[in-house]
PDB file of C-alpha atoms and ligand atoms in Angstrom:
ATOM      1  CA  MET A   1      86.414 122.993 132.584  1.00 40.00           C
ATOM      2  CA  SER A   2      83.458 123.230 134.922  1.00 39.00           C
ATOM      3  CA  THR A   3      81.852 119.895 135.747  1.00 42.00           C
ATOM      4  CA  GLY A   4      78.426 121.415 135.350  1.00 45.00           C
ATOM      5  CA  ARG A   5      77.178 120.453 138.786  1.00 50.00           C
ATOM      6  CA  ASN A   6      77.782 122.280 141.990  1.00 53.00           C
ATOM      7  CA  THR A   7      76.356 122.402 145.425  1.00 54.00           C
ATOM      8  CA  VAL A   8      76.036 125.805 147.022  1.00 48.00           C
ATOM      9  CA  PRO A   9      76.561 125.187 150.741  1.00 46.00           C
ATOM     10  CA  THR A  10      74.318 127.216 153.001  1.00 43.00           C
ATOM     11  CA  ASP A  11      73.431 127.206 156.684  1.00 49.00           C
ATOM     12  CA  ALA A  12      71.255 124.349 157.972  1.00 53.00           C
ATOM     13  CA  ALA A  13      67.963 126.229 157.688  1.00 60.00           C
ATOM     14  CA  SER A  14      68.521 127.391 154.097  1.00 79.00           C
ATOM     15  CA  PRO A  15      67.699 125.451 150.970  1.00 91.00           C
ATOM     16  CA  VAL A  16      70.566 123.720 149.176  1.00 96.00           C
ATOM     17  CA  LEU A  17      70.977 124.485 145.478  1.00 97.00           C
ATOM     18  CA  LEU A  18      72.112 121.653 143.229  1.00 98.00           C
ATOM     19  CA  ARG A  19      73.037 122.467 139.659  1.00 97.00           C
ATOM     20  CA  ALA A  20      72.794 119.582 137.195  1.00 98.00           C
ATOM     21  CA  GLY A  21      74.581 120.106 133.863  1.00 98.00           C
ATOM     22  CA  CYS A  22      74.016 117.994 130.763  1.00 98.00           C
ATOM     23  CA  LYS A  23      76.028 115.618 128.554  1.00 98.00           C
ATOM     24  CA  ILE A  24      76.722 115.070 124.906  1.00 98.00           C
ATOM     25  CA  ASN A  25      77.978 111.876 123.269  1.00 97.00           C
ATOM     26  CA  LEU A  26      81.099 112.526 121.178  1.00 96.00           C
ATOM     27  CA  TYR A  27      80.489 109.159 119.638  1.00 94.00           C
ATOM     28  CA  LEU A  28      77.760 106.616 120.240  1.00 96.00           C
ATOM     29  CA  ASP A  29      78.012 103.164 118.745  1.00 95.00           C
ATOM     30  CA  ILE A  30      75.113 100.751 119.334  1.00 96.00           C
ATOM     31  CA  LEU A  31      76.702  97.314 119.336  1.00 94.00           C
ATOM     32  CA  GLY A  32      73.608  95.148 119.630  1.00 93.00           C
ATOM     33  CA  ARG A  33      70.428  94.330 121.507  1.00 92.00           C
ATOM     34  CA  ARG A  34      70.571  92.243 124.653  1.00 91.00           C
ATOM     35  CA  ALA A  35      68.071  89.570 125.673  1.00 91.00           C
ATOM     36  CA  ASP A  36      66.544  91.974 128.244  1.00 91.00           C
ATOM     37  CA  GLY A  37      65.797  94.554 125.530  1.00 91.00           C
ATOM     38  CA  TYR A  38      68.543  96.975 126.547  1.00 92.00           C
ATOM     39  CA  HIS A  39      71.378  97.719 124.131  1.00 95.00           C
ATOM     40  CA  GLU A  40      75.108  97.335 124.469  1.00 95.00           C
ATOM     41  CA  LEU A  41      76.795 100.626 123.695  1.00 95.00           C
ATOM     42  CA  ASP A  42      80.240 102.052 123.201  1.00 95.00           C
ATOM     43  CA  THR A  43      80.027 105.765 123.803  1.00 96.00           C
ATOM     44  CA  LEU A  44      82.112 108.734 124.856  1.00 96.00           C
ATOM     45  CA  PHE A  45      80.258 111.007 127.270  1.00 97.00           C
ATOM     46  CA  TYR A  46      81.318 114.618 127.595  1.00 97.00           C
ATOM     47  CA  PRO A  47      79.826 116.911 130.262  1.00 98.00           C
ATOM     48  CA  LEU A  48      78.632 120.423 129.465  1.00 98.00           C
ATOM     49  CA  PRO A  49      77.781 123.033 132.113  1.00 97.00           C
ATOM     50  CA  ALA A  50      74.872 124.455 130.090  1.00 97.00           C
ATOM     51  CA  PRO A  51      72.006 124.021 129.641  1.00 98.00           C
ATOM     52  CA  PHE A  52      71.438 122.954 133.234  1.00 98.00           C
ATOM     53  CA  ASP A  53      68.659 122.136 135.683  1.00 97.00           C
ATOM     54  CA  THR A  54      68.490 123.586 139.187  1.00 97.00           C
ATOM     55  CA  LEU A  55      67.218 121.619 142.160  1.00 97.00           C
ATOM     56  CA  THR A  56      66.429 123.630 145.276  1.00 98.00           C
ATOM     57  CA  VAL A  57      66.296 121.121 148.114  1.00 97.00           C
ATOM     58  CA  SER A  58      64.659 122.040 151.448  1.00 96.00           C
ATOM     59  CA  PRO A  59      63.512 119.954 154.406  1.00 93.00           C
ATOM     60  CA  GLY A  60      59.989 118.576 153.819  1.00 91.00           C
ATOM     61  CA  THR A  61      57.157 118.228 156.300  1.00 86.00           C
ATOM     62  CA  ASP A  62      57.261 115.169 158.578  1.00 83.00           C
ATOM     63  CA  GLY A  63      56.358 111.938 156.818  1.00 87.00           C
ATOM     64  CA  SER A  64      55.990 113.546 153.385  1.00 86.00           C
ATOM     65  CA  GLY A  65      58.894 111.649 151.796  1.00 94.00           C
ATOM     66  CA  LEU A  66      59.999 113.379 148.594  1.00 96.00           C
ATOM     67  CA  ARG A  67      57.797 116.133 147.214  1.00 94.00           C
ATOM     68  CA  ILE A  68      58.663 117.680 143.843  1.00 94.00           C
ATOM     69  CA  GLU A  69      57.461 121.042 142.663  1.00 93.00           C
ATOM     70  CA  CYS A  70      58.005 122.059 139.053  1.00 90.00           C
ATOM     71  CA  GLU A  71      56.370 124.426 136.607  1.00 87.00           C
ATOM     72  CA  ARG A  72      55.994 121.415 134.329  1.00 83.00           C
ATOM     73  CA  ALA A  73      53.152 119.387 135.936  1.00 78.00           C
ATOM     74  CA  ASP A  74      54.037 116.374 133.766  1.00 80.00           C
ATOM     75  CA  LEU A  75      57.381 116.141 135.563  1.00 77.00           C
ATOM     76  CA  CYS A  76      55.932 115.994 139.090  1.00 75.00           C
ATOM     77  CA  THR A  77      54.685 112.407 138.757  1.00 77.00           C
ATOM     78  CA  GLN A  78      56.047 109.329 140.547  1.00 78.00           C
ATOM     79  CA  ASP A  79      57.766 108.393 137.246  1.00 83.00           C
ATOM     80  CA  ASN A  80      60.217 111.240 137.672  1.00 91.00           C
ATOM     81  CA  THR A  81      63.784 109.996 137.970  1.00 95.00           C
ATOM     82  CA  LEU A  82      64.042 111.982 141.232  1.00 97.00           C
ATOM     83  CA  HIS A  83      61.357 109.804 142.854  1.00 97.00           C
ATOM     84  CA  LYS A  84      63.064 106.678 141.576  1.00 97.00           C
ATOM     85  CA  ALA A  85      66.404 107.863 142.990  1.00 98.00           C
ATOM     86  CA  TRP A  86      64.889 108.710 146.391  1.00 98.00           C
ATOM     87  CA  ARG A  87      63.008 105.362 146.628  1.00 97.00           C
ATOM     88  CA  LEU A  88      65.956 103.190 145.595  1.00 98.00           C
ATOM     89  CA  PHE A  89      68.335 105.058 147.900  1.00 98.00           C
ATOM     90  CA  ALA A  90      65.898 104.676 150.833  1.00 98.00           C
ATOM     91  CA  GLU A  91      65.537 100.934 150.145  1.00 98.00           C
ATOM     92  CA  ALA A  92      69.291 100.446 149.924  1.00 98.00           C
ATOM     93  CA  THR A  93      70.331 102.503 152.956  1.00 98.00           C
ATOM     94  CA  GLY A  94      67.293 103.148 155.180  1.00 97.00           C
ATOM     95  CA  TYR A  95      68.046 106.893 154.822  1.00 97.00           C
ATOM     96  CA  ALA A  96      64.745 108.441 153.718  1.00 97.00           C
ATOM     97  CA  PRO A  97      64.685 112.146 154.621  1.00 96.00           C
ATOM     98  CA  ASP A  98      61.534 114.208 154.041  1.00 96.00           C
ATOM     99  CA  LEU A  99      62.524 116.566 151.241  1.00 96.00           C
ATOM    100  CA  HIS A 100      60.944 119.256 149.161  1.00 95.00           C
ATOM    101  CA  VAL A 101      62.602 119.725 145.760  1.00 96.00           C
ATOM    102  CA  HIS A 102      61.861 122.675 143.539  1.00 96.00           C
ATOM    103  CA  LEU A 103      62.968 121.641 140.057  1.00 96.00           C
ATOM    104  CA  GLU A 104      63.759 124.272 137.447  1.00 96.00           C
ATOM    105  CA  LYS A 105      64.250 122.669 134.049  1.00 95.00           C
ATOM    106  CA  GLY A 106      66.780 124.246 131.746  1.00 96.00           C
ATOM    107  CA  ILE A 107      67.748 121.033 129.931  1.00 96.00           C
ATOM    108  CA  PRO A 108      65.182 120.308 127.242  1.00 94.00           C
ATOM    109  CA  ASP A 109      63.722 116.807 127.244  1.00 89.00           C
ATOM    110  CA  GLY A 110      63.708 114.541 124.240  1.00 89.00           C
ATOM    111  CA  ALA A 111      67.058 116.155 123.454  1.00 95.00           C
ATOM    112  CA  GLY A 112      69.570 113.384 124.139  1.00 95.00           C
ATOM    113  CA  LEU A 113      71.273 115.536 126.776  1.00 97.00           C
ATOM    114  CA  GLY A 114      70.470 113.323 129.773  1.00 96.00           C
ATOM    115  CA  GLY A 115      68.401 115.856 131.733  1.00 94.00           C
ATOM    116  CA  GLY A 116      66.401 113.361 133.811  1.00 95.00           C
ATOM    117  CA  SER A 117      69.549 111.356 134.524  1.00 96.00           C
ATOM    118  CA  ALA A 118      71.485 114.454 135.589  1.00 98.00           C
ATOM    119  CA  ASP A 119      68.747 115.390 138.070  1.00 97.00           C
ATOM    120  CA  ALA A 120      68.693 111.868 139.535  1.00 98.00           C
ATOM    121  CA  ALA A 121      72.476 111.829 139.944  1.00 98.00           C
ATOM    122  CA  ALA A 122      72.458 115.238 141.653  1.00 98.00           C
ATOM    123  CA  LEU A 123      69.863 114.048 144.175  1.00 98.00           C
ATOM    124  CA  LEU A 124      71.639 110.709 144.713  1.00 98.00           C
ATOM    125  CA  SER A 125      74.925 112.459 145.510  1.00 98.00           C
ATOM    126  CA  HIS A 126      73.097 114.828 147.869  1.00 98.00           C
ATOM    127  CA  LEU A 127      71.398 111.917 149.662  1.00 98.00           C
ATOM    128  CA  ASN A 128      74.658 110.002 149.906  1.00 98.00           C
ATOM    129  CA  ASP A 129      76.400 113.056 151.389  1.00 96.00           C
ATOM    130  CA  GLY A 130      73.666 113.311 154.020  1.00 96.00           C
ATOM    131  CA  ALA A 131      73.416 109.605 154.842  1.00 96.00           C
ATOM    132  CA  GLY A 132      76.484 109.496 157.086  1.00 95.00           C
ATOM    133  CA  PRO A 133      77.578 105.947 157.947  1.00 96.00           C
ATOM    134  CA  ALA A 134      74.576 104.499 156.043  1.00 97.00           C
ATOM    135  CA  GLY A 135      76.001 105.995 152.812  1.00 97.00           C
ATOM    136  CA  LEU A 136      77.098 103.836 149.873  1.00 98.00           C
ATOM    137  CA  ASP A 137      80.607 103.460 148.491  1.00 97.00           C
ATOM    138  CA  ALA A 138      81.319 104.554 144.905  1.00 96.00           C
ATOM    139  CA  GLY A 139      80.714 101.079 143.420  1.00 95.00           C
ATOM    140  CA  GLN A 140      77.403 100.607 145.224  1.00 97.00           C
ATOM    141  CA  LEU A 141      76.231 104.090 144.274  1.00 98.00           C
ATOM    142  CA  ASN A 142      77.162 103.433 140.631  1.00 95.00           C
ATOM    143  CA  ALA A 143      75.160 100.183 140.593  1.00 96.00           C
ATOM    144  CA  LEU A 144      72.155 101.874 142.142  1.00 97.00           C
ATOM    145  CA  ALA A 145      72.429 104.757 139.639  1.00 97.00           C
ATOM    146  CA  ALA A 146      72.356 102.298 136.701  1.00 95.00           C
ATOM    147  CA  ARG A 147      69.010 100.979 137.983  1.00 96.00           C
ATOM    148  CA  ILE A 148      67.539 104.476 137.629  1.00 96.00           C
ATOM    149  CA  GLY A 149      68.753 105.027 134.086  1.00 93.00           C
ATOM    150  CA  ALA A 150      71.630 104.088 131.815  1.00 90.00           C
ATOM    151  CA  ASP A 151      73.140 107.612 131.848  1.00 94.00           C
ATOM    152  CA  VAL A 152      72.886 108.217 135.603  1.00 97.00           C
ATOM    153  CA  PRO A 153      76.273 106.638 136.575  1.00 96.00           C
ATOM    154  CA  PHE A 154      78.076 109.056 134.234  1.00 97.00           C
ATOM    155  CA  PHE A 155      76.550 112.086 135.971  1.00 98.00           C
ATOM    156  CA  LEU A 156      77.767 110.941 139.400  1.00 97.00           C
ATOM    157  CA  ARG A 157      81.348 111.742 138.328  1.00 95.00           C
ATOM    158  CA  ASN A 158      80.587 114.129 135.513  1.00 95.00           C
ATOM    159  CA  VAL A 159      83.971 113.901 133.778  1.00 96.00           C
ATOM    160  CA  PRO A 160      84.586 112.857 130.142  1.00 96.00           C
ATOM    161  CA  ALA A 161      84.255 109.094 130.154  1.00 96.00           C
ATOM    162  CA  ARG A 162      84.010 106.190 127.789  1.00 95.00           C
ATOM    163  CA  ALA A 163      81.026 103.993 128.647  1.00 95.00           C
ATOM    164  CA  THR A 164      80.313 100.411 127.674  1.00 95.00           C
ATOM    165  CA  GLY A 165      77.679  97.929 128.790  1.00 94.00           C
ATOM    166  CA  ILE A 166      74.381  99.805 128.787  1.00 91.00           C
ATOM    167  CA  GLY A 167      76.342 102.885 129.825  1.00 88.00           C
ATOM    168  CA  GLU A 168      77.283 101.862 133.350  1.00 87.00           C
ATOM    169  CA  HIS A 169      80.886 100.661 132.811  1.00 93.00           C
ATOM    170  CA  LEU A 170      82.738 103.934 132.850  1.00 94.00           C
ATOM    171  CA  VAL A 171      86.372 104.754 132.343  1.00 95.00           C
ATOM    172  CA  PRO A 172      87.418 108.433 132.561  1.00 95.00           C
ATOM    173  CA  HIS A 173      88.776 109.561 129.200  1.00 94.00           C
ATOM    174  CA  ASP A 174      91.379 112.263 128.568  1.00 91.00           C
ATOM    175  CA  VAL A 175      89.791 113.565 125.375  1.00 92.00           C
ATOM    176  CA  ASN A 176      91.174 117.031 124.742  1.00 91.00           C
ATOM    177  CA  LEU A 177      88.966 119.529 122.948  1.00 94.00           C
ATOM    178  CA  ALA A 178      90.809 122.601 124.243  1.00 93.00           C
ATOM    179  CA  GLY A 179      90.675 125.453 121.765  1.00 95.00           C
ATOM    180  CA  PHE A 180      87.472 124.375 120.050  1.00 96.00           C
ATOM    181  CA  THR A 181      84.281 126.373 120.187  1.00 97.00           C
ATOM    182  CA  LEU A 182      81.322 124.052 120.556  1.00 98.00           C
ATOM    183  CA  VAL A 183      77.857 124.953 119.350  1.00 98.00           C
ATOM    184  CA  LEU A 184      75.097 122.916 120.951  1.00 98.00           C
ATOM    185  CA  ALA A 185      71.827 123.098 119.054  1.00 98.00           C
ATOM    186  CA  CYS A 186      68.570 122.167 120.796  1.00 98.00           C
ATOM    187  CA  PRO A 187      65.811 122.038 118.189  1.00 98.00           C
ATOM    188  CA  PRO A 188      62.119 122.184 119.087  1.00 96.00           C
ATOM    189  CA  GLU A 189      61.755 118.543 117.937  1.00 96.00           C
ATOM    190  CA  HIS A 190      61.611 115.894 120.693  1.00 95.00           C
ATOM    191  CA  VAL A 191      62.850 112.351 120.184  1.00 96.00           C
ATOM    192  CA  SER A 192      61.807 109.571 122.559  1.00 96.00           C
ATOM    193  CA  THR A 193      64.748 107.362 123.522  1.00 95.00           C
ATOM    194  CA  PRO A 194      62.741 104.072 123.655  1.00 95.00           C
ATOM    195  CA  TRP A 195      61.322 104.924 120.216  1.00 97.00           C
ATOM    196  CA  ALA A 196      64.811 105.583 118.808  1.00 97.00           C
ATOM    197  CA  PHE A 197      66.105 102.251 120.104  1.00 96.00           C
ATOM    198  CA  SER A 198      63.150 100.369 118.616  1.00 96.00           C
ATOM    199  CA  ALA A 199      63.589 102.178 115.298  1.00 96.00           C
ATOM    200  CA  TRP A 200      67.248 101.119 115.354  1.00 96.00           C
ATOM    201  CA  ASP A 201      66.129  97.519 116.156  1.00 94.00           C
ATOM    202  CA  ARG A 202      63.821  97.479 113.134  1.00 93.00           C
ATOM    203  CA  GLU A 203      66.771  98.409 110.915  1.00 90.00           C
ATOM    204  CA  HIS A 204      69.035  95.804 112.502  1.00 87.00           C
ATOM    205  CA  THR A 205      66.771  92.807 112.981  1.00 73.00           C
ATOM    206  CA  ALA A 206      69.504  90.396 112.023  1.00 50.00           C
ATOM    207  CA  MET A 207      71.810  91.574 114.771  1.00 49.00           C
ATOM    208  CA  GLU A 208      71.221  89.386 117.815  1.00 49.00           C
ATOM    209  CA  ALA A 209      74.315  89.845 119.915  1.00 47.00           C
ATOM    210  CA  PRO A 210      76.931  92.530 120.477  1.00 49.00           C
ATOM    211  CA  THR A 211      79.262  92.540 117.507  1.00 48.00           C
ATOM    212  CA  ALA A 212      82.099  94.464 119.049  1.00 45.00           C
ATOM    213  CA  THR A 213      85.511  92.928 119.158  1.00 45.00           C
ATOM    214  CA  PRO A 214      88.153  94.318 121.480  1.00 42.00           C
ATOM    215  CA  ASP A 215      90.020  95.622 118.414  1.00 44.00           C
ATOM    216  CA  ARG A 216      87.039  97.540 117.196  1.00 44.00           C
ATOM    217  CA  LEU A 217      86.425  98.996 120.638  1.00 44.00           C
ATOM    218  CA  THR A 218      90.011 100.123 120.948  1.00 43.00           C
ATOM    219  CA  SER A 219      90.282 101.665 117.509  1.00 40.00           C
ATOM    220  CA  SER A 220      87.445 104.097 118.066  1.00 45.00           C
ATOM    221  CA  VAL A 221      89.215 105.528 121.079  1.00 43.00           C
ATOM    222  CA  HIS A 222      92.638 105.774 119.467  1.00 40.00           C
ATOM    223  CA  THR A 223      91.476 108.476 117.112  1.00 44.00           C
ATOM    224  CA  TYR A 224      91.024 110.706 120.131  1.00 47.00           C
ATOM    225  CA  THR A 225      94.125 109.800 122.028  1.00 41.00           C
ATOM    226  CA  ARG A 226      96.685 110.142 119.226  1.00 42.00           C
ATOM    227  CA  PRO A 227      98.133 113.555 120.105  1.00 41.00           C
ATOM    228  CA  SER A 228      99.379 114.348 116.593  1.00 42.00           C
ATOM    229  CA  SER A 229      95.995 113.731 115.004  1.00 47.00           C
ATOM    230  CA  ARG A 230      93.703 116.616 114.182  1.00 49.00           C
ATOM    231  CA  ALA A 231      91.052 114.169 113.060  1.00 55.00           C
ATOM    232  CA  LEU A 232      87.856 114.062 115.044  1.00 67.00           C
ATOM    233  CA  TRP A 233      85.738 110.970 114.981  1.00 77.00           C
ATOM    234  CA  LEU A 234      82.233 111.997 115.881  1.00 91.00           C
ATOM    235  CA  PHE A 235      79.681 109.298 115.217  1.00 92.00           C
ATOM    236  CA  ASN A 236      76.169 108.351 116.254  1.00 97.00           C
ATOM    237  CA  SER A 237      74.415 105.076 115.357  1.00 96.00           C
ATOM    238  CA  PHE A 238      71.008 106.698 115.848  1.00 97.00           C
ATOM    239  CA  GLU A 239      71.449 109.330 113.156  1.00 97.00           C
ATOM    240  CA  SER A 240      70.161 107.309 110.200  1.00 96.00           C
ATOM    241  CA  VAL A 241      66.901 106.232 111.854  1.00 97.00           C
ATOM    242  CA  VAL A 242      66.269 109.512 113.653  1.00 98.00           C
ATOM    243  CA  PHE A 243      67.063 111.695 110.614  1.00 98.00           C
ATOM    244  CA  ALA A 244      64.727 109.544 108.502  1.00 97.00           C
ATOM    245  CA  ALA A 245      61.846 110.364 110.866  1.00 98.00           C
ATOM    246  CA  PHE A 246      62.916 113.963 111.625  1.00 98.00           C
ATOM    247  CA  PRO A 247      64.386 115.331 108.369  1.00 98.00           C
ATOM    248  CA  LYS A 248      64.768 118.821 109.843  1.00 98.00           C
ATOM    249  CA  LEU A 249      67.504 117.473 112.123  1.00 98.00           C
ATOM    250  CA  ARG A 250      69.540 116.475 109.084  1.00 98.00           C
ATOM    251  CA  ALA A 251      69.068 119.995 107.741  1.00 98.00           C
ATOM    252  CA  TYR A 252      70.292 121.549 111.016  1.00 98.00           C
ATOM    253  CA  LYS A 253      73.372 119.326 110.920  1.00 98.00           C
ATOM    254  CA  GLY A 254      73.978 120.369 107.312  1.00 98.00           C
ATOM    255  CA  SER A 255      73.844 124.004 108.349  1.00 98.00           C
ATOM    256  CA  LEU A 256      76.354 123.446 111.187  1.00 98.00           C
ATOM    257  CA  ILE A 257      78.739 121.791 108.715  1.00 97.00           C
ATOM    258  CA  ARG A 258      78.282 124.408 105.984  1.00 97.00           C
ATOM    259  CA  HIS A 259      79.298 127.090 108.465  1.00 98.00           C
ATOM    260  CA  GLY A 260      82.726 125.482 108.674  1.00 96.00           C
ATOM    261  CA  SER A 261      82.637 123.002 111.554  1.00 96.00           C
ATOM    262  CA  ALA A 262      85.503 120.548 111.982  1.00 94.00           C
ATOM    263  CA  ALA A 263      82.864 117.940 112.821  1.00 94.00           C
ATOM    264  CA  ALA A 264      79.171 117.790 113.750  1.00 97.00           C
ATOM    265  CA  VAL A 265      76.924 115.044 115.076  1.00 97.00           C
ATOM    266  CA  MET A 266      73.672 114.335 116.903  1.00 98.00           C
ATOM    267  CA  SER A 267      73.873 113.695 120.667  1.00 98.00           C
ATOM    268  CA  GLY A 268      72.345 110.595 122.283  1.00 97.00           C
ATOM    269  CA  SER A 269      69.055 109.640 120.671  1.00 97.00           C
ATOM    270  CA  GLY A 270      68.549 113.272 119.567  1.00 93.00           C
ATOM    271  CA  ALA A 271      67.148 115.742 118.918  1.00 96.00           C
ATOM    272  CA  SER A 272      70.092 117.896 119.973  1.00 98.00           C
ATOM    273  CA  LEU A 273      73.152 118.247 117.742  1.00 98.00           C
ATOM    274  CA  PHE A 274      76.530 119.788 118.303  1.00 98.00           C
ATOM    275  CA  ALA A 275      79.443 120.946 116.212  1.00 97.00           C
ATOM    276  CA  LEU A 276      83.072 121.833 116.917  1.00 97.00           C
ATOM    277  CA  TYR A 277      84.710 124.869 115.334  1.00 97.00           C
ATOM    278  CA  ARG A 278      88.358 125.814 115.190  1.00 95.00           C
ATOM    279  CA  GLU A 279      87.362 129.469 114.653  1.00 96.00           C
ATOM    280  CA  THR A 280      84.960 131.110 117.107  1.00 97.00           C
ATOM    281  CA  GLU A 281      83.672 133.462 114.413  1.00 98.00           C
ATOM    282  CA  LYS A 282      82.373 130.514 112.376  1.00 98.00           C
ATOM    283  CA  ALA A 283      80.712 129.073 115.481  1.00 98.00           C
ATOM    284  CA  LEU A 284      78.938 132.365 116.156  1.00 98.00           C
ATOM    285  CA  LYS A 285      77.677 132.516 112.563  1.00 98.00           C
ATOM    286  CA  ALA A 286      76.487 128.896 112.722  1.00 98.00           C
ATOM    287  CA  SER A 287      74.687 129.598 115.977  1.00 98.00           C
ATOM    288  CA  ALA A 288      72.986 132.705 114.553  1.00 98.00           C
ATOM    289  CA  ALA A 289      71.854 130.759 111.460  1.00 98.00           C
ATOM    290  CA  LEU A 290      70.273 128.037 113.586  1.00 98.00           C
ATOM    291  CA  ARG A 291      68.555 130.555 115.815  1.00 98.00           C
ATOM    292  CA  GLU A 292      66.963 132.029 112.706  1.00 98.00           C
ATOM    293  CA  MET A 293      65.551 128.557 112.048  1.00 96.00           C
ATOM    294  CA  GLY A 294      63.972 128.520 115.535  1.00 97.00           C
ATOM    295  CA  VAL A 295      66.659 126.366 117.158  1.00 98.00           C
ATOM    296  CA  GLN A 296      67.947 127.217 120.640  1.00 98.00           C
ATOM    297  CA  THR A 297      71.755 127.242 120.828  1.00 98.00           C
ATOM    298  CA  PHE A 298      74.446 127.240 123.503  1.00 98.00           C
ATOM    299  CA  ILE A 299      78.068 128.183 122.859  1.00 98.00           C
ATOM    300  CA  HIS A 300      80.961 126.699 124.815  1.00 98.00           C
ATOM    301  CA  HIS A 301      84.594 127.798 124.513  1.00 97.00           C
ATOM    302  CA  LEU A 302      86.427 124.604 125.412  1.00 96.00           C
TER     303      LEU A 302
HETATM  304  O1  LIG B 401      67.900 103.948 130.997  1.00 90.75           O
HETATM  305  P1  LIG B 401      67.031 105.004 130.410  1.00 90.75           P
HETATM  306  O2  LIG B 401      65.772 105.214 131.193  1.00 90.75           O
HETATM  307  O3  LIG B 401      67.750 106.249 130.112  1.00 90.75           O
HETATM  308  O4  LIG B 401      66.609 104.404 129.003  1.00 90.75           O
HETATM  309  C1  LIG B 401      65.402 104.722 128.372  1.00 90.75           C
HETATM  310  C2  LIG B 401      65.045 103.581 127.438  1.00 90.75           C
HETATM  311  O5  LIG B 401      66.031 103.490 126.409  1.00 90.75           O
HETATM  312  C3  LIG B 401      65.028 102.220 128.079  1.00 90.75           C
HETATM  313  O6  LIG B 401      63.756 101.922 128.578  1.00 90.75           O
HETATM  314  C4  LIG B 401      65.380 101.309 126.929  1.00 90.75           C
HETATM  315  O7  LIG B 401      64.227 101.093 126.154  1.00 90.75           O
HETATM  316  C5  LIG B 401      66.310 102.141 126.099  1.00 90.75           C
HETATM  317  N1  LIG B 401      67.742 101.874 126.342  1.00 90.75           N
HETATM  318  C6  LIG B 401      68.327 100.751 125.748  1.00 90.75           C
HETATM  319  N2  LIG B 401      69.664 100.509 125.927  1.00 90.75           N
HETATM  320  C7  LIG B 401      70.431 101.361 126.643  1.00 90.75           C
HETATM  321  C8  LIG B 401      69.863 102.510 127.240  1.00 90.75           C
HETATM  322  C9  LIG B 401      68.512 102.732 127.066  1.00 90.75           C
HETATM  323  O8  LIG B 401      67.654  99.987 125.081  1.00 90.75           O
HETATM  324  N3  LIG B 401      71.738 101.100 126.770  1.00 90.75           N
END
């Protein structure tokens, strides 16, 4: 399976192309809210090579720092995860090259696919490759990535991984979806992640601390690792609050299931959804039905 990110090496004068793929969450269990407002999660990240963003990185003019160019003006601000990555990396290592980044967005935002995090991880890896002896080791880079965003550490390695903590404690996972056809549906609806977490908080006001016990954590993973099992445990704690506010998402999921999926679920805080099919023909029909409803789809043969 492609990892979804690649660097196209070129000669020194040419721009470097970085391709940043996206992620889905095969399951996402919110365990509780921490004192700092972040949430403890137990989730299984799975990388997908499409949709993807492309970063074209060229040397910048002297003293310009990082300059981002993007058709979407709203993404060129200092809030962009790319700026945060560049600043934190410069602070940590002293390596602060003048760079011009042309960002082409293919990953929709408000989709729960980790687009901003994927971009930040691609730039961080590029900076670390160029930093020479000032570069960070894997643990330091992971810690720095978590300061940019909870999903950024996952994208540094970009392999299926179970994440706990706020998403930064990662253990590669050997989940095997070979033979499935996956339909990823990206509806026009956008869901804000901070909003989704606060909506979840309002529904779980009594829950103060993480409720997970080691047994509960282990059992969710066993469903995947038992080789004889054909059962798929897709789950997302956000679905009830997000579907209540965006009923069309529930309808899209219903359509994916009615077309014969083995399982279907929302990814991250939404709005994207995905479904797994044992028969490609059913996946193609499901995809066509969603497209008729104005939903963009991507098909992956796993
Ligand atoms: O880390 P990231 O920028 O992706 O998170 C966006 C927002 O989602 C955070 O500001 C926080 O409100 C919420 N969040 C959370 N717990 C997590 C991850 C994100 O509460 N584990």
